[in-house]
Amino acid sequence: EAGVAQSPRYKIIEKRQSVAFWCNPISGHATLYWYQQILGQGPKLLIQFQNNGVVDDSQLPKDRFSAERLKGVDSTLKIQPAKLEDSAVYLCASSLVWGRGPGELFFGEGSRLTVL
Amino acid sequence: SQQGEEDPQALSIQEGENATMNCSYKTSINNLQWYRQNSGRGLVHLILIRSNEREKHSGRLRVTLDTSKKSSSLLITASRAADTASYFCATALYSGGYQKVTFGTGTKLQVIP
């Protein structure tokens, strides 16, 4: 079974530039998560999709971050314009279970962003 | 925001020793999960314990959960150099028809060969 795919693995940009990250979850997984992990910290949830609908984006800085999940499969996370504090690893995860079922999260390798 | 606080932040032990990590959280949960993260990699799920369970085992891992104290512990027995990684607890709560998973601050474990 293929895992969660993310690209690019690494990206370096200047502040105020834009960047986009792509995630392909495990086939059949209904729930998709984007987490931001700053160095030395735990992952922080940015946005959560169930199929192609957003169920939680309470911690997404909506003035600069946007995300979409087309046809309930792939997802893209965009930052525009980037700030220095956006330097972090962006982790995509997916889960088979939705609703009330307990479910483990399967993570991709992450996309490491450096903003100069 | 971080739901779980982990203790200790860092732990260094000799190969063969046991490693214990603790997690405290603030709100009600439906289940608690533990993940491992090797340097520069994504997180890998280790074990899930439901709120009505008190203890669970998986290989060299033992997890306990005390919902009255809002705390959990992860014990790795007979540690190996390959166990060197960061370990995170994550609390899961069902709300509004979906599972919200919130991660703690992590414990960095170093196992010295």
PDB file of N, CA and C in Angstrom, chain A residues 20-76:
ATOM      1  N   ALA A  20       3.550  26.647  -2.712  1.00  0.00           N
ATOM      2  CA  ALA A  20       2.449  25.686  -2.646  1.00  0.00           C
ATOM      3  C   ALA A  20       2.991  24.301  -2.366  1.00  0.00           C
ATOM      4  N   PHE A  21       2.285  23.567  -1.534  1.00  0.00           N
ATOM      5  CA  PHE A  21       2.649  22.195  -1.187  1.00  0.00           C
ATOM      6  C   PHE A  21       1.515  21.274  -1.615  1.00  0.00           C
ATOM      7  N   TRP A  22       1.916  20.098  -2.040  1.00  0.00           N
ATOM      8  CA  TRP A  22       0.943  19.136  -2.557  1.00  0.00           C
ATOM      9  C   TRP A  22       0.961  17.875  -1.716  1.00  0.00           C
ATOM     10  N   CYS A  23      -0.206  17.270  -1.559  1.00  0.00           N
ATOM     11  CA  CYS A  23      -0.324  16.039  -0.782  1.00  0.00           C
ATOM     12  C   CYS A  23      -1.279  15.073  -1.475  1.00  0.00           C
ATOM     13  N   ASN A  24      -0.852  13.832  -1.577  1.00  0.00           N
ATOM     14  CA  ASN A  24      -1.705  12.765  -2.095  1.00  0.00           C
ATOM     15  C   ASN A  24      -1.880  11.749  -0.984  1.00  0.00           C
ATOM     16  N   PRO A  25      -3.061  11.643  -0.401  1.00  0.00           N
ATOM     17  CA  PRO A  25      -3.241  10.737   0.744  1.00  0.00           C
ATOM     18  C   PRO A  25      -3.315   9.277   0.311  1.00  0.00           C
ATOM     19  N   ILE A  26      -3.387   8.416   1.280  1.00  0.00           N
ATOM     20  CA  ILE A  26      -3.558   6.987   1.001  1.00  0.00           C
ATOM     21  C   ILE A  26      -4.942   6.788   0.375  1.00  0.00           C
ATOM     22  N   SER A  27      -4.990   5.971  -0.651  1.00  0.00           N
ATOM     23  CA  SER A  27      -6.227   5.739  -1.378  1.00  0.00           C
ATOM     24  C   SER A  27      -7.344   5.286  -0.437  1.00  0.00           C
ATOM     25  N   GLY A  28      -8.494   5.948  -0.547  1.00  0.00           N
ATOM     26  CA  GLY A  28      -9.642   5.568   0.258  1.00  0.00           C
ATOM     27  C   GLY A  28      -9.749   6.280   1.594  1.00  0.00           C
ATOM     28  N   HIS A  29      -8.713   7.024   1.962  1.00  0.00           N
ATOM     29  CA  HIS A  29      -8.764   7.737   3.241  1.00  0.00           C
ATOM     30  C   HIS A  29      -9.635   8.979   3.118  1.00  0.00           C
ATOM     31  N   ALA A  30     -10.646   9.056   3.982  1.00  0.00           N
ATOM     32  CA  ALA A  30     -11.626  10.131   3.885  1.00  0.00           C
ATOM     33  C   ALA A  30     -11.117  11.435   4.496  1.00  0.00           C
ATOM     34  N   THR A  31     -10.280  11.316   5.522  1.00  0.00           N
ATOM     35  CA  THR A  31      -9.880  12.514   6.264  1.00  0.00           C
ATOM     36  C   THR A  31      -8.443  12.885   5.939  1.00  0.00           C
ATOM     37  N   LEU A  32      -8.225  14.165   5.698  1.00  0.00           N
ATOM     38  CA  LEU A  32      -6.896  14.669   5.372  1.00  0.00           C
ATOM     39  C   LEU A  32      -6.598  15.842   6.277  1.00  0.00           C
ATOM     40  N   TYR A  33      -5.373  15.851   6.832  1.00  0.00           N
ATOM     41  CA  TYR A  33      -4.927  16.893   7.760  1.00  0.00           C
ATOM     42  C   TYR A  33      -3.671  17.582   7.216  1.00  0.00           C
ATOM     43  N   TRP A  34      -3.580  18.879   7.449  1.00  0.00           N
ATOM     44  CA  TRP A  34      -2.331  19.616   7.264  1.00  0.00           C
ATOM     45  C   TRP A  34      -1.885  20.127   8.635  1.00  0.00           C
ATOM     46  N   TYR A  35      -0.658  19.766   9.009  1.00  0.00           N
ATOM     47  CA  TYR A  35      -0.071  20.243  10.256  1.00  0.00           C
ATOM     48  C   TYR A  35       1.161  21.084   9.947  1.00  0.00           C
ATOM     49  N   GLN A  36       1.405  22.062  10.806  1.00  0.00           N
ATOM     50  CA  GLN A  36       2.640  22.841  10.744  1.00  0.00           C
ATOM     51  C   GLN A  36       3.502  22.448  11.941  1.00  0.00           C
ATOM     52  N   GLN A  37       4.753  22.100  11.690  1.00  0.00           N
ATOM     53  CA  GLN A  37       5.661  21.737  12.777  1.00  0.00           C
ATOM     54  C   GLN A  37       6.879  22.646  12.745  1.00  0.00           C
ATOM     55  N   ILE A  38       6.942  23.540  13.706  1.00  0.00           N
ATOM     56  CA  ILE A  38       8.102  24.413  13.862  1.00  0.00           C
ATOM     57  C   ILE A  38       9.178  23.630  14.605  1.00  0.00           C
ATOM     58  N   LEU A  39      10.431  23.893  14.283  1.00  0.00           N
ATOM     59  CA  LEU A  39      11.550  23.145  14.842  1.00  0.00           C
ATOM     60  C   LEU A  39      11.486  23.071  16.365  1.00  0.00           C
ATOM     61  N   GLY A  40      11.539  21.858  16.880  1.00  0.00           N
ATOM     62  CA  GLY A  40      11.539  21.662  18.328  1.00  0.00           C
ATOM     63  C   GLY A  40      10.162  21.636  18.963  1.00  0.00           C
ATOM     64  N   GLN A  41       9.110  21.735  18.145  1.00  0.00           N
ATOM     65  CA  GLN A  41       7.745  21.732  18.676  1.00  0.00           C
ATOM     66  C   GLN A  41       6.941  20.553  18.123  1.00  0.00           C
ATOM     67  N   GLY A  42       5.770  20.351  18.700  1.00  0.00           N
ATOM     68  CA  GLY A  42       4.884  19.331  18.173  1.00  0.00           C
ATOM     69  C   GLY A  42       4.083  19.871  16.999  1.00  0.00           C
ATOM     70  N   PRO A  43       3.511  18.986  16.188  1.00  0.00           N
ATOM     71  CA  PRO A  43       2.702  19.438  15.051  1.00  0.00           C
ATOM     72  C   PRO A  43       1.470  20.218  15.522  1.00  0.00           C
ATOM     73  N   LYS A  44       1.150  21.271  14.789  1.00  0.00           N
ATOM     74  CA  LYS A  44      -0.023  22.095  15.077  1.00  0.00           C
ATOM     75  C   LYS A  44      -0.976  21.986  13.891  1.00  0.00           C
ATOM     76  N   LEU A  45      -2.233  21.649  14.155  1.00  0.00           N
ATOM     77  CA  LEU A  45      -3.205  21.481  13.078  1.00  0.00           C
ATOM     78  C   LEU A  45      -3.518  22.810  12.410  1.00  0.00           C
ATOM     79  N   LEU A  46      -3.404  22.820  11.077  1.00  0.00           N
ATOM     80  CA  LEU A  46      -3.788  24.009  10.317  1.00  0.00           C
ATOM     81  C   LEU A  46      -5.202  23.847   9.762  1.00  0.00           C
ATOM     82  N   ILE A  47      -5.458  22.716   9.119  1.00  0.00           N
ATOM     83  CA  ILE A  47      -6.743  22.508   8.490  1.00  0.00           C
ATOM     84  C   ILE A  47      -7.008  21.013   8.372  1.00  0.00           C
ATOM     85  N   GLN A  48      -8.292  20.649   8.475  1.00  0.00           N
ATOM     86  CA  GLN A  48      -8.704  19.258   8.378  1.00  0.00           C
ATOM     87  C   GLN A  48      -9.871  19.151   7.417  1.00  0.00           C
ATOM     88  N   PHE A  49      -9.754  18.218   6.472  1.00  0.00           N
ATOM     89  CA  PHE A  49     -10.812  17.944   5.509  1.00  0.00           C
ATOM     90  C   PHE A  49     -11.442  16.582   5.801  1.00  0.00           C
ATOM     91  N   GLN A  50     -12.737  16.510   5.589  1.00  0.00           N
ATOM     92  CA  GLN A  50     -13.407  15.214   5.602  1.00  0.00           C
ATOM     93  C   GLN A  50     -14.032  15.093   4.223  1.00  0.00           C
ATOM     94  N   ASN A  51     -13.552  14.111   3.445  1.00  0.00           N
ATOM     95  CA  ASN A  51     -13.830  14.064   2.008  1.00  0.00           C
ATOM     96  C   ASN A  51     -13.358  15.397   1.414  1.00  0.00           C
ATOM     97  N   ASN A  52     -14.175  16.170   0.760  1.00  0.00           N
ATOM     98  CA  ASN A  52     -13.654  17.421   0.210  1.00  0.00           C
ATOM     99  C   ASN A  52     -14.163  18.652   0.945  1.00  0.00           C
ATOM    100  N   GLY A  53     -14.759  18.444   2.135  1.00  0.00           N
ATOM    101  CA  GLY A  53     -15.239  19.558   2.930  1.00  0.00           C
ATOM    102  C   GLY A  53     -14.333  19.863   4.102  1.00  0.00           C
ATOM    103  N   VAL A  54     -14.219  21.143   4.449  1.00  0.00           N
ATOM    104  CA  VAL A  54     -13.408  21.568   5.586  1.00  0.00           C
ATOM    105  C   VAL A  54     -14.194  21.370   6.876  1.00  0.00           C
ATOM    106  N   VAL A  55     -13.598  20.655   7.848  1.00  0.00           N
ATOM    107  CA  VAL A  55     -14.272  20.481   9.133  1.00  0.00           C
ATOM    108  C   VAL A  55     -13.623  21.297  10.246  1.00  0.00           C
ATOM    109  N   ASP A  56     -12.368  21.713  10.037  1.00  0.00           N
ATOM    110  CA  ASP A  56     -11.684  22.521  11.047  1.00  0.00           C
ATOM    111  C   ASP A  56     -10.578  23.325  10.375  1.00  0.00           C
ATOM    112  N   ASP A  57     -10.703  24.621  10.403  1.00  0.00           N
ATOM    113  CA  ASP A  57      -9.617  25.504   9.923  1.00  0.00           C
ATOM    114  C   ASP A  57      -9.421  26.644  10.906  1.00  0.00           C
ATOM    115  N   SER A  58      -9.716  26.365  12.169  1.00  0.00           N
ATOM    116  CA  SER A  58      -9.693  27.413  13.184  1.00  0.00           C
ATOM    117  C   SER A  58      -8.298  27.995  13.430  1.00  0.00           C
ATOM    118  N   GLN A  59      -7.249  27.227  13.138  1.00  0.00           N
ATOM    119  CA  GLN A  59      -5.898  27.725  13.382  1.00  0.00           C
ATOM    120  C   GLN A  59      -5.164  28.065  12.084  1.00  0.00           C
ATOM    121  N   LEU A  60      -5.872  28.146  11.001  1.00  0.00           N
ATOM    122  CA  LEU A  60      -5.267  28.499   9.717  1.00  0.00           C
ATOM    123  C   LEU A  60      -5.237  30.020   9.575  1.00  0.00           C
ATOM    124  N   PRO A  61      -4.059  30.613   9.399  1.00  0.00           N
ATOM    125  CA  PRO A  61      -3.990  32.081   9.193  1.00  0.00           C
ATOM    126  C   PRO A  61      -4.549  32.428   7.822  1.00  0.00           C
ATOM    127  N   LYS A  62      -5.820  32.711   7.789  1.00  0.00           N
ATOM    128  CA  LYS A  62      -6.530  32.787   6.510  1.00  0.00           C
ATOM    129  C   LYS A  62      -6.141  34.002   5.667  1.00  0.00           C
ATOM    130  N   ASP A  63      -5.440  34.959   6.282  1.00  0.00           N
ATOM    131  CA  ASP A  63      -5.013  36.114   5.480  1.00  0.00           C
ATOM    132  C   ASP A  63      -3.875  35.739   4.540  1.00  0.00           C
ATOM    133  N   ARG A  64      -3.194  34.599   4.817  1.00  0.00           N
ATOM    134  CA  ARG A  64      -2.052  34.244   3.974  1.00  0.00           C
ATOM    135  C   ARG A  64      -2.044  32.762   3.562  1.00  0.00           C
ATOM    136  N   PHE A  65      -2.739  31.939   4.285  1.00  0.00           N
ATOM    137  CA  PHE A  65      -2.768  30.499   4.004  1.00  0.00           C
ATOM    138  C   PHE A  65      -4.107  30.129   3.369  1.00  0.00           C
ATOM    139  N   SER A  66      -4.050  29.232   2.399  1.00  0.00           N
ATOM    140  CA  SER A  66      -5.265  28.666   1.842  1.00  0.00           C
ATOM    141  C   SER A  66      -5.016  27.196   1.518  1.00  0.00           C
ATOM    142  N   ALA A  67      -6.080  26.429   1.518  1.00  0.00           N
ATOM    143  CA  ALA A  67      -5.942  25.007   1.204  1.00  0.00           C
ATOM    144  C   ALA A  67      -7.202  24.530   0.526  1.00  0.00           C
ATOM    145  N   GLU A  68      -7.020  23.555  -0.345  1.00  0.00           N
ATOM    146  CA  GLU A  68      -8.172  22.948  -0.983  1.00  0.00           C
ATOM    147  C   GLU A  68      -7.924  21.461  -1.170  1.00  0.00           C
ATOM    148  N   ARG A  69      -9.012  20.733  -1.278  1.00  0.00           N
ATOM    149  CA  ARG A  69      -8.928  19.297  -1.525  1.00  0.00           C
ATOM    150  C   ARG A  69      -9.898  18.987  -2.658  1.00  0.00           C
ATOM    151  N   LEU A  70      -9.318  18.760  -3.825  1.00  0.00           N
ATOM    152  CA  LEU A  70     -10.122  18.568  -5.011  1.00  0.00           C
ATOM    153  C   LEU A  70     -10.648  17.148  -5.102  1.00  0.00           C
ATOM    154  N   LYS A  71     -11.955  17.007  -5.341  1.00  0.00           N
ATOM    155  CA  LYS A  71     -12.610  15.708  -5.536  1.00  0.00           C
ATOM    156  C   LYS A  71     -12.344  14.765  -4.365  1.00  0.00           C
ATOM    157  N   GLY A  72     -12.076  15.322  -3.188  1.00  0.00           N
ATOM    158  CA  GLY A  72     -11.892  14.489  -2.007  1.00  0.00           C
ATOM    159  C   GLY A  72     -10.641  13.640  -2.024  1.00  0.00           C
ATOM    160  N   VAL A  73      -9.658  14.005  -2.861  1.00  0.00           N
ATOM    161  CA  VAL A  73      -8.441  13.190  -2.938  1.00  0.00           C
ATOM    162  C   VAL A  73      -7.230  14.064  -2.610  1.00  0.00           C
ATOM    163  N   ASP A  74      -6.528  14.546  -3.664  1.00  0.00           N
ATOM    164  CA  ASP A  74      -5.327  15.355  -3.461  1.00  0.00           C
ATOM    165  C   ASP A  74      -5.660  16.678  -2.784  1.00  0.00           C
ATOM    166  N   SER A  75      -4.636  17.251  -2.151  1.00  0.00           N
ATOM    167  CA  SER A  75      -4.809  18.547  -1.507  1.00  0.00           C
ATOM    168  C   SER A  75      -3.599  19.421  -1.764  1.00  0.00           C
ATOM    169  N   THR A  76      -3.822  20.738  -1.820  1.00  0.00           N
ATOM    170  CA  THR A  76      -2.728  21.688  -1.894  1.00  0.00           C
ATOM    171  C   THR A  76      -2.874  22.703  -0.772  1.00  0.00           C
TER     172      THR A  76
END
